[in-house]
PDB file of C-alpha atoms and ligand atoms in Angstrom:
ATOM      1  CA  GLU X   1     -20.481 -15.211   1.893  1.00 51.00           C
ATOM      2  CA  SER X   2     -17.441 -14.082   3.812  1.00 56.00           C
ATOM      3  CA  ALA X   3     -16.081 -17.390   5.070  1.00 86.00           C
ATOM      4  CA  PHE X   4     -12.328 -17.494   4.671  1.00 97.00           C
ATOM      5  CA  ILE X   5     -10.134 -20.290   5.906  1.00 98.00           C
ATOM      6  CA  HIS X   6      -7.982 -18.393   8.353  1.00 98.00           C
ATOM      7  CA  ARG X   7      -5.717 -18.479  11.327  1.00 98.00           C
ATOM      8  CA  PHE X   8      -6.182 -16.236  14.360  1.00 98.00           C
ATOM      9  CA  GLU X   9      -3.678 -15.655  17.135  1.00 98.00           C
ATOM     10  CA  PRO X  10      -4.881 -13.563  20.061  1.00 98.00           C
ATOM     11  CA  ALA X  11      -2.854 -10.598  21.273  1.00 98.00           C
ATOM     12  CA  THR X  12      -0.277 -11.241  23.958  1.00 96.00           C
ATOM     13  CA  SER X  13       0.157  -7.578  24.862  1.00 91.00           C
ATOM     14  CA  ALA X  14      -2.559  -4.960  25.142  1.00 87.00           C
ATOM     15  CA  GLY X  15      -1.068  -1.932  23.378  1.00 87.00           C
ATOM     16  CA  SER X  16      -0.278  -3.496  19.990  1.00 93.00           C
ATOM     17  CA  PRO X  17      -2.650  -3.114  17.016  1.00 96.00           C
ATOM     18  CA  PRO X  18      -4.118  -6.279  15.466  1.00 98.00           C
ATOM     19  CA  LEU X  19      -2.571  -7.226  12.134  1.00 98.00           C
ATOM     20  CA  LEU X  20      -4.409  -8.504   9.074  1.00 98.00           C
ATOM     21  CA  LEU X  21      -1.870 -10.711   7.288  1.00 99.00           C
ATOM     22  CA  LEU X  22      -2.339 -11.082   3.523  1.00 99.00           C
ATOM     23  CA  HIS X  23      -0.076 -13.539   1.721  1.00 98.00           C
ATOM     24  CA  GLY X  24       1.250 -13.488  -1.836  1.00 98.00           C
ATOM     25  CA  THR X  25       0.269 -15.761  -4.745  1.00 98.00           C
ATOM     26  CA  GLY X  26       0.658 -19.401  -3.780  1.00 98.00           C
ATOM     27  CA  GLY X  27       0.850 -18.688  -0.070  1.00 98.00           C
ATOM     28  CA  ASP X  28      -1.603 -19.483   2.673  1.00 98.00           C
ATOM     29  CA  GLU X  29      -2.723 -18.373   6.127  1.00 98.00           C
ATOM     30  CA  ASN X  30       0.503 -19.626   7.711  1.00 98.00           C
ATOM     31  CA  ASP X  31       2.939 -17.740   5.473  1.00 98.00           C
ATOM     32  CA  LEU X  32       3.112 -14.352   7.137  1.00 98.00           C
ATOM     33  CA  VAL X  33       2.568 -15.364  10.760  1.00 98.00           C
ATOM     34  CA  GLY X  34       6.315 -15.359  11.430  1.00 98.00           C
ATOM     35  CA  LEU X  35       6.664 -11.961   9.752  1.00 98.00           C
ATOM     36  CA  GLY X  36       3.740 -10.593  11.765  1.00 98.00           C
ATOM     37  CA  LYS X  37       5.381 -11.700  14.995  1.00 98.00           C
ATOM     38  CA  MET X  38       8.663 -10.087  14.013  1.00 98.00           C
ATOM     39  CA  ILE X  39       7.017  -6.821  12.981  1.00 97.00           C
ATOM     40  CA  SER X  40       4.796  -6.489  16.025  1.00 97.00           C
ATOM     41  CA  PRO X  41       5.300  -9.046  18.788  1.00 96.00           C
ATOM     42  CA  GLY X  42       2.212  -9.028  20.964  1.00 96.00           C
ATOM     43  CA  SER X  43      -0.299  -8.104  18.236  1.00 98.00           C
ATOM     44  CA  ALA X  44      -3.344 -10.232  17.524  1.00 98.00           C
ATOM     45  CA  LEU X  45      -2.892 -11.846  14.099  1.00 98.00           C
ATOM     46  CA  LEU X  46      -5.755 -12.421  11.682  1.00 98.00           C
ATOM     47  CA  SER X  47      -4.573 -14.323   8.648  1.00 98.00           C
ATOM     48  CA  PRO X  48      -6.998 -15.417   5.918  1.00 98.00           C
ATOM     49  CA  ARG X  49      -6.215 -17.637   2.944  1.00 98.00           C
ATOM     50  CA  GLY X  50      -7.050 -16.129  -0.459  1.00 98.00           C
ATOM     51  CA  ARG X  51     -10.120 -17.781  -1.978  1.00 97.00           C
ATOM     52  CA  VAL X  52      -9.182 -17.569  -5.639  1.00 97.00           C
ATOM     53  CA  LEU X  53      -7.129 -20.428  -7.061  1.00 97.00           C
ATOM     54  CA  GLU X  54      -4.713 -19.926  -9.959  1.00 96.00           C
ATOM     55  CA  HIS X  55      -3.456 -23.352 -10.995  1.00 95.00           C
ATOM     56  CA  GLY X  56      -3.991 -24.433  -7.406  1.00 96.00           C
ATOM     57  CA  MET X  57      -2.249 -21.383  -5.924  1.00 97.00           C
ATOM     58  CA  PRO X  58      -4.340 -19.298  -3.517  1.00 98.00           C
ATOM     59  CA  ARG X  59      -4.727 -15.591  -4.317  1.00 98.00           C
ATOM     60  CA  PHE X  60      -7.007 -12.780  -3.213  1.00 98.00           C
ATOM     61  CA  PHE X  61      -8.402 -11.919  -6.663  1.00 98.00           C
ATOM     62  CA  ARG X  62      -8.291 -13.080 -10.270  1.00 98.00           C
ATOM     63  CA  ARG X  63      -5.805 -11.754 -12.783  1.00 96.00           C
ATOM     64  CA  LEU X  64      -5.717 -12.080 -16.541  1.00 94.00           C
ATOM     65  CA  THR X  65      -1.917 -12.249 -16.659  1.00 90.00           C
ATOM     66  CA  GLU X  66       0.865 -11.102 -14.325  1.00 86.00           C
ATOM     67  CA  GLY X  67       0.173  -7.470 -13.479  1.00 85.00           C
ATOM     68  CA  VAL X  68      -3.132  -7.342 -15.406  1.00 92.00           C
ATOM     69  CA  PHE X  69      -6.061  -7.670 -13.070  1.00 97.00           C
ATOM     70  CA  ASP X  70      -9.701  -8.670 -13.422  1.00 98.00           C
ATOM     71  CA  GLU X  71     -10.851  -5.437 -11.816  1.00 97.00           C
ATOM     72  CA  GLU X  72     -14.432  -6.517 -11.357  1.00 98.00           C
ATOM     73  CA  ASP X  73     -13.099  -9.414  -9.322  1.00 98.00           C
ATOM     74  CA  VAL X  74     -10.709  -7.098  -7.438  1.00 98.00           C
ATOM     75  CA  ARG X  75     -13.670  -4.986  -6.331  1.00 98.00           C
ATOM     76  CA  ARG X  76     -15.849  -7.934  -5.385  1.00 98.00           C
ATOM     77  CA  ARG X  77     -13.089  -9.736  -3.486  1.00 98.00           C
ATOM     78  CA  ALA X  78     -11.924  -6.619  -1.658  1.00 98.00           C
ATOM     79  CA  LEU X  79     -15.451  -6.030  -0.351  1.00 97.00           C
ATOM     80  CA  GLU X  80     -15.706  -9.705   0.583  1.00 97.00           C
ATOM     81  CA  LEU X  81     -12.445  -9.378   2.518  1.00 98.00           C
ATOM     82  CA  GLY X  82     -13.868  -6.279   4.214  1.00 98.00           C
ATOM     83  CA  ASP X  83     -16.894  -8.318   5.322  1.00 97.00           C
ATOM     84  CA  PHE X  84     -14.604 -11.023   6.655  1.00 98.00           C
ATOM     85  CA  VAL X  85     -12.660  -8.443   8.682  1.00 98.00           C
ATOM     86  CA  ALA X  86     -15.881  -7.004  10.098  1.00 97.00           C
ATOM     87  CA  ASP X  87     -17.115 -10.481  11.096  1.00 97.00           C
ATOM     88  CA  ALA X  88     -13.755 -11.417  12.603  1.00 97.00           C
ATOM     89  CA  ARG X  89     -13.686  -8.200  14.631  1.00 97.00           C
ATOM     90  CA  GLN X  90     -17.004  -9.222  16.188  1.00 97.00           C
ATOM     91  CA  GLN X  91     -15.995 -12.815  16.691  1.00 97.00           C
ATOM     92  CA  TYR X  92     -12.589 -12.136  18.215  1.00 97.00           C
ATOM     93  CA  GLY X  93     -13.252  -8.755  19.788  1.00 97.00           C
ATOM     94  CA  ILE X  94     -10.482  -6.867  17.999  1.00 97.00           C
ATOM     95  CA  THR X  95     -10.258  -3.300  16.722  1.00 97.00           C
ATOM     96  CA  ALA X  96      -9.716  -2.391  13.065  1.00 97.00           C
ATOM     97  CA  PRO X  97      -6.462  -4.079  12.032  1.00 98.00           C
ATOM     98  CA  VAL X  98      -3.368  -2.777  10.299  1.00 98.00           C
ATOM     99  CA  ALA X  99      -2.985  -4.801   7.093  1.00 98.00           C
ATOM    100  CA  VAL X 100       0.375  -6.362   6.351  1.00 98.00           C
ATOM    101  CA  GLY X 101       0.230  -7.525   2.746  1.00 98.00           C
ATOM    102  CA  PHE X 102       2.852  -8.963   0.435  1.00 98.00           C
ATOM    103  CA  SER X 103       2.526  -8.849  -3.353  1.00 98.00           C
ATOM    104  CA  ASN X 104      -0.977 -10.048  -4.242  1.00 98.00           C
ATOM    105  CA  GLY X 105      -1.899  -9.584  -0.563  1.00 98.00           C
ATOM    106  CA  ALA X 106      -0.601  -6.003  -0.652  1.00 98.00           C
ATOM    107  CA  ASN X 107      -2.634  -5.356  -3.785  1.00 98.00           C
ATOM    108  CA  ILE X 108      -5.897  -6.511  -2.209  1.00 98.00           C
ATOM    109  CA  ALA X 109      -5.068  -4.419   0.874  1.00 98.00           C
ATOM    110  CA  ALA X 110      -4.613  -1.367  -1.368  1.00 98.00           C
ATOM    111  CA  ALA X 111      -7.963  -2.118  -3.032  1.00 98.00           C
ATOM    112  CA  LEU X 112      -9.648  -2.482   0.363  1.00 98.00           C
ATOM    113  CA  LEU X 113      -8.207   0.884   1.474  1.00 98.00           C
ATOM    114  CA  LEU X 114      -9.648   2.551  -1.624  1.00 98.00           C
ATOM    115  CA  LEU X 115     -13.035   0.817  -1.552  1.00 97.00           C
ATOM    116  CA  LYS X 116     -13.723   0.515   2.175  1.00 97.00           C
ATOM    117  CA  PRO X 117     -11.292   2.724   4.120  1.00 96.00           C
ATOM    118  CA  ASP X 118     -12.910   2.060   7.487  1.00 96.00           C
ATOM    119  CA  ALA X 119     -12.001  -1.626   7.335  1.00 98.00           C
ATOM    120  CA  LEU X 120      -8.342  -0.917   8.142  1.00 98.00           C
ATOM    121  CA  ALA X 121      -6.527   1.247  10.685  1.00 98.00           C
ATOM    122  CA  GLY X 122      -3.529   1.450   8.366  1.00 98.00           C
ATOM    123  CA  ALA X 123      -1.388  -0.745   6.163  1.00 98.00           C
ATOM    124  CA  ILE X 124       2.062  -2.026   5.410  1.00 98.00           C
ATOM    125  CA  LEU X 125       2.128  -2.694   1.675  1.00 99.00           C
ATOM    126  CA  LEU X 126       5.079  -4.808   0.581  1.00 98.00           C
ATOM    127  CA  ARG X 127       5.692  -4.743  -3.226  1.00 98.00           C
ATOM    128  CA  ALA X 128       2.208  -3.361  -3.954  1.00 98.00           C
ATOM    129  CA  MET X 129       0.985  -1.947  -7.250  1.00 98.00           C
ATOM    130  CA  VAL X 130      -2.027   0.112  -8.323  1.00 98.00           C
ATOM    131  CA  PRO X 131      -4.961  -2.302  -7.926  1.00 98.00           C
ATOM    132  CA  LEU X 132      -7.680  -0.399  -9.817  1.00 97.00           C
ATOM    133  CA  SER X 133      -7.331   1.774 -12.914  1.00 95.00           C
ATOM    134  CA  ASP X 134     -10.317   3.915 -11.976  1.00 93.00           C
ATOM    135  CA  PRO X 135     -10.589   3.875  -8.181  1.00 92.00           C
ATOM    136  CA  PRO X 136     -13.383   5.656  -6.318  1.00 91.00           C
ATOM    137  CA  LYS X 137     -12.612   8.830  -4.386  1.00 91.00           C
ATOM    138  CA  ALA X 138     -11.613   7.400  -1.025  1.00 91.00           C
ATOM    139  CA  ALA X 139     -11.360   9.315   2.250  1.00 95.00           C
ATOM    140  CA  LEU X 140      -8.271   7.949   3.927  1.00 97.00           C
ATOM    141  CA  ASP X 141      -8.174  10.788   6.448  1.00 93.00           C
ATOM    142  CA  GLY X 142      -4.652  10.529   7.790  1.00 95.00           C
ATOM    143  CA  LYS X 143      -4.477   6.736   7.785  1.00 97.00           C
ATOM    144  CA  PRO X 144      -0.852   5.628   8.130  1.00 98.00           C
ATOM    145  CA  ILE X 145       0.485   3.578   5.221  1.00 98.00           C
ATOM    146  CA  LEU X 146       3.977   2.213   4.739  1.00 98.00           C
ATOM    147  CA  LEU X 147       4.729   1.293   1.128  1.00 98.00           C
ATOM    148  CA  LEU X 148       7.954  -0.629   0.557  1.00 98.00           C
ATOM    149  CA  SER X 149       8.955  -1.187  -3.050  1.00 98.00           C
ATOM    150  CA  GLY X 150      11.857  -3.050  -4.631  1.00 98.00           C
ATOM    151  CA  GLN X 151      14.104  -0.997  -6.880  1.00 98.00           C
ATOM    152  CA  ALA X 152      14.699  -4.058  -9.113  1.00 98.00           C
ATOM    153  CA  ASP X 153      11.187  -5.506  -8.881  1.00 98.00           C
ATOM    154  CA  PRO X 154      10.411  -7.185 -12.238  1.00 97.00           C
ATOM    155  CA  ILE X 155       6.648  -7.166 -11.512  1.00 96.00           C
ATOM    156  CA  VAL X 156       6.097  -3.657 -10.108  1.00 97.00           C
ATOM    157  CA  SER X 157       7.692  -0.766 -12.001  1.00 97.00           C
ATOM    158  CA  ALA X 158       8.988   2.332 -10.222  1.00 98.00           C
ATOM    159  CA  SER X 159       6.331   4.447 -11.934  1.00 98.00           C
ATOM    160  CA  ASN X 160       3.548   2.095 -10.834  1.00 98.00           C
ATOM    161  CA  SER X 161       4.513   2.146  -7.155  1.00 98.00           C
ATOM    162  CA  ALA X 162       4.991   5.928  -7.317  1.00 98.00           C
ATOM    163  CA  ARG X 163       1.497   6.185  -8.779  1.00 98.00           C
ATOM    164  CA  LEU X 164       0.088   4.094  -5.938  1.00 98.00           C
ATOM    165  CA  ALA X 165       1.823   6.289  -3.345  1.00 98.00           C
ATOM    166  CA  ALA X 166       0.380   9.400  -5.022  1.00 98.00           C
ATOM    167  CA  LEU X 167      -3.092   7.893  -5.238  1.00 97.00           C
ATOM    168  CA  LEU X 168      -3.129   7.042  -1.534  1.00 98.00           C
ATOM    169  CA  SER X 169      -1.669  10.416  -0.535  1.00 98.00           C
ATOM    170  CA  GLU X 170      -4.229  12.282  -2.635  1.00 96.00           C
ATOM    171  CA  ALA X 171      -6.935  10.301  -0.829  1.00 97.00           C
ATOM    172  CA  GLY X 172      -5.596  11.750   2.432  1.00 97.00           C
ATOM    173  CA  ALA X 173      -3.443   8.909   3.749  1.00 98.00           C
ATOM    174  CA  ARG X 174      -0.158   9.554   5.554  1.00 98.00           C
ATOM    175  CA  VAL X 175       2.070   7.623   3.154  1.00 98.00           C
ATOM    176  CA  ASP X 176       5.654   6.676   3.825  1.00 98.00           C
ATOM    177  CA  HIS X 177       7.088   5.282   0.566  1.00 98.00           C
ATOM    178  CA  LYS X 178      10.540   3.748   0.504  1.00 98.00           C
ATOM    179  CA  VAL X 179      12.296   2.066  -2.405  1.00 98.00           C
ATOM    180  CA  LEU X 180      14.652  -0.660  -1.236  1.00 98.00           C
ATOM    181  CA  PRO X 181      17.628  -2.228  -3.016  1.00 98.00           C
ATOM    182  CA  ALA X 182      15.588  -5.410  -3.557  1.00 98.00           C
ATOM    183  CA  GLY X 183      13.523  -7.263  -6.124  1.00 98.00           C
ATOM    184  CA  HIS X 184       9.983  -8.583  -5.638  1.00 98.00           C
ATOM    185  CA  GLN X 185      11.053 -10.793  -2.746  1.00 98.00           C
ATOM    186  CA  LEU X 186      11.222  -9.464   0.778  1.00 98.00           C
ATOM    187  CA  SER X 187      14.508  -8.532   2.391  1.00 97.00           C
ATOM    188  CA  GLN X 188      15.679  -8.017   5.946  1.00 97.00           C
ATOM    189  CA  ALA X 189      15.172  -4.271   5.443  1.00 98.00           C
ATOM    190  CA  ASP X 190      11.427  -4.876   4.939  1.00 98.00           C
ATOM    191  CA  VAL X 191      11.219  -6.453   8.380  1.00 98.00           C
ATOM    192  CA  THR X 192      13.277  -3.785  10.118  1.00 98.00           C
ATOM    193  CA  LEU X 193      11.512  -0.841   8.479  1.00 98.00           C
ATOM    194  CA  SER X 194       8.070  -2.345   9.113  1.00 98.00           C
ATOM    195  CA  ARG X 195       8.882  -2.973  12.760  1.00 98.00           C
ATOM    196  CA  ASP X 196      10.192   0.552  13.286  1.00 97.00           C
ATOM    197  CA  TRP X 197       7.239   2.086  11.454  1.00 98.00           C
ATOM    198  CA  ILE X 198       4.585   0.207  13.396  1.00 96.00           C
ATOM    199  CA  GLY X 199       6.349   1.051  16.643  1.00 90.00           C
ATOM    200  CA  ASP X 200       5.944   4.720  15.724  1.00 87.00           C
ATOM    201  CA  VAL X 201       2.264   4.587  14.684  1.00 85.00           C
ATOM    202  CA  GLU X 202       0.897   2.738  17.699  1.00 59.00           C
TER     203      GLU X 202
HETATM  204  C1  MLT Q 301      -0.797  -9.751  -8.455  1.00 51.37           C
HETATM  205  O1  MLT Q 301      -1.253 -10.553  -9.241  1.00 51.37           O
HETATM  206  O2  MLT Q 301      -1.410  -9.327  -7.474  1.00 51.37           O
HETATM  207  C2  MLT Q 301       0.588  -9.265  -8.745  1.00 51.37           C
HETATM  208  O3  MLT Q 301       0.970  -9.667 -10.038  1.00 51.37           O
HETATM  209  C3  MLT Q 301       1.543  -9.755  -7.709  1.00 51.37           C
HETATM  210  C4  MLT Q 301       1.634 -11.248  -7.705  1.00 51.37           C
HETATM  211  O4  MLT Q 301       0.788 -11.889  -7.103  1.00 51.37           O
HETATM  212  O5  MLT Q 301       2.585 -11.793  -8.286  1.00 51.37           O
END
């Protein structure tokens, strides 16, 4: 069962990679469309709505409390998202997307990278944390990943985001980790850095 409510916007220019947009807790498939267009105008946009509800707020996996995840659900939902991406690639005729995830969306993107590396061409992880305490040995083979953390993020500690960067690097990804003078919310620097980074990888 990989049916996600989602929004799809076809590419308007040929050279840009498709983006998989993954919203934060309480968001939906419309949230990151504007961000996607700013980061990579011309890219196809595939934007699913998280299927888990927490007090009515859509998310991509269950958590026990803030920052404490139901890891069995993380694994199951990440694979389900991978199936959705595979189906959408067929349906819309797109190549493997670059994930752009914020908060809970960044965490499911990180889980997908670790569990099913082929699903994504790369990722921009905005305010991500380590999604699995005992992740499988993934082969990320040079996949480009931009990790942007907030220096004053009350949800993601500096050591946690550093651990995630190390985990992805050890799995072979090409990780660019920057810590911004920001909290958990996004800042203008996130947009600018993401846009510059994606311009360099494509
Ligand atoms: C999560 O649950 O994925 C993280 O706590 C981030 C959030 O959604 O607030």
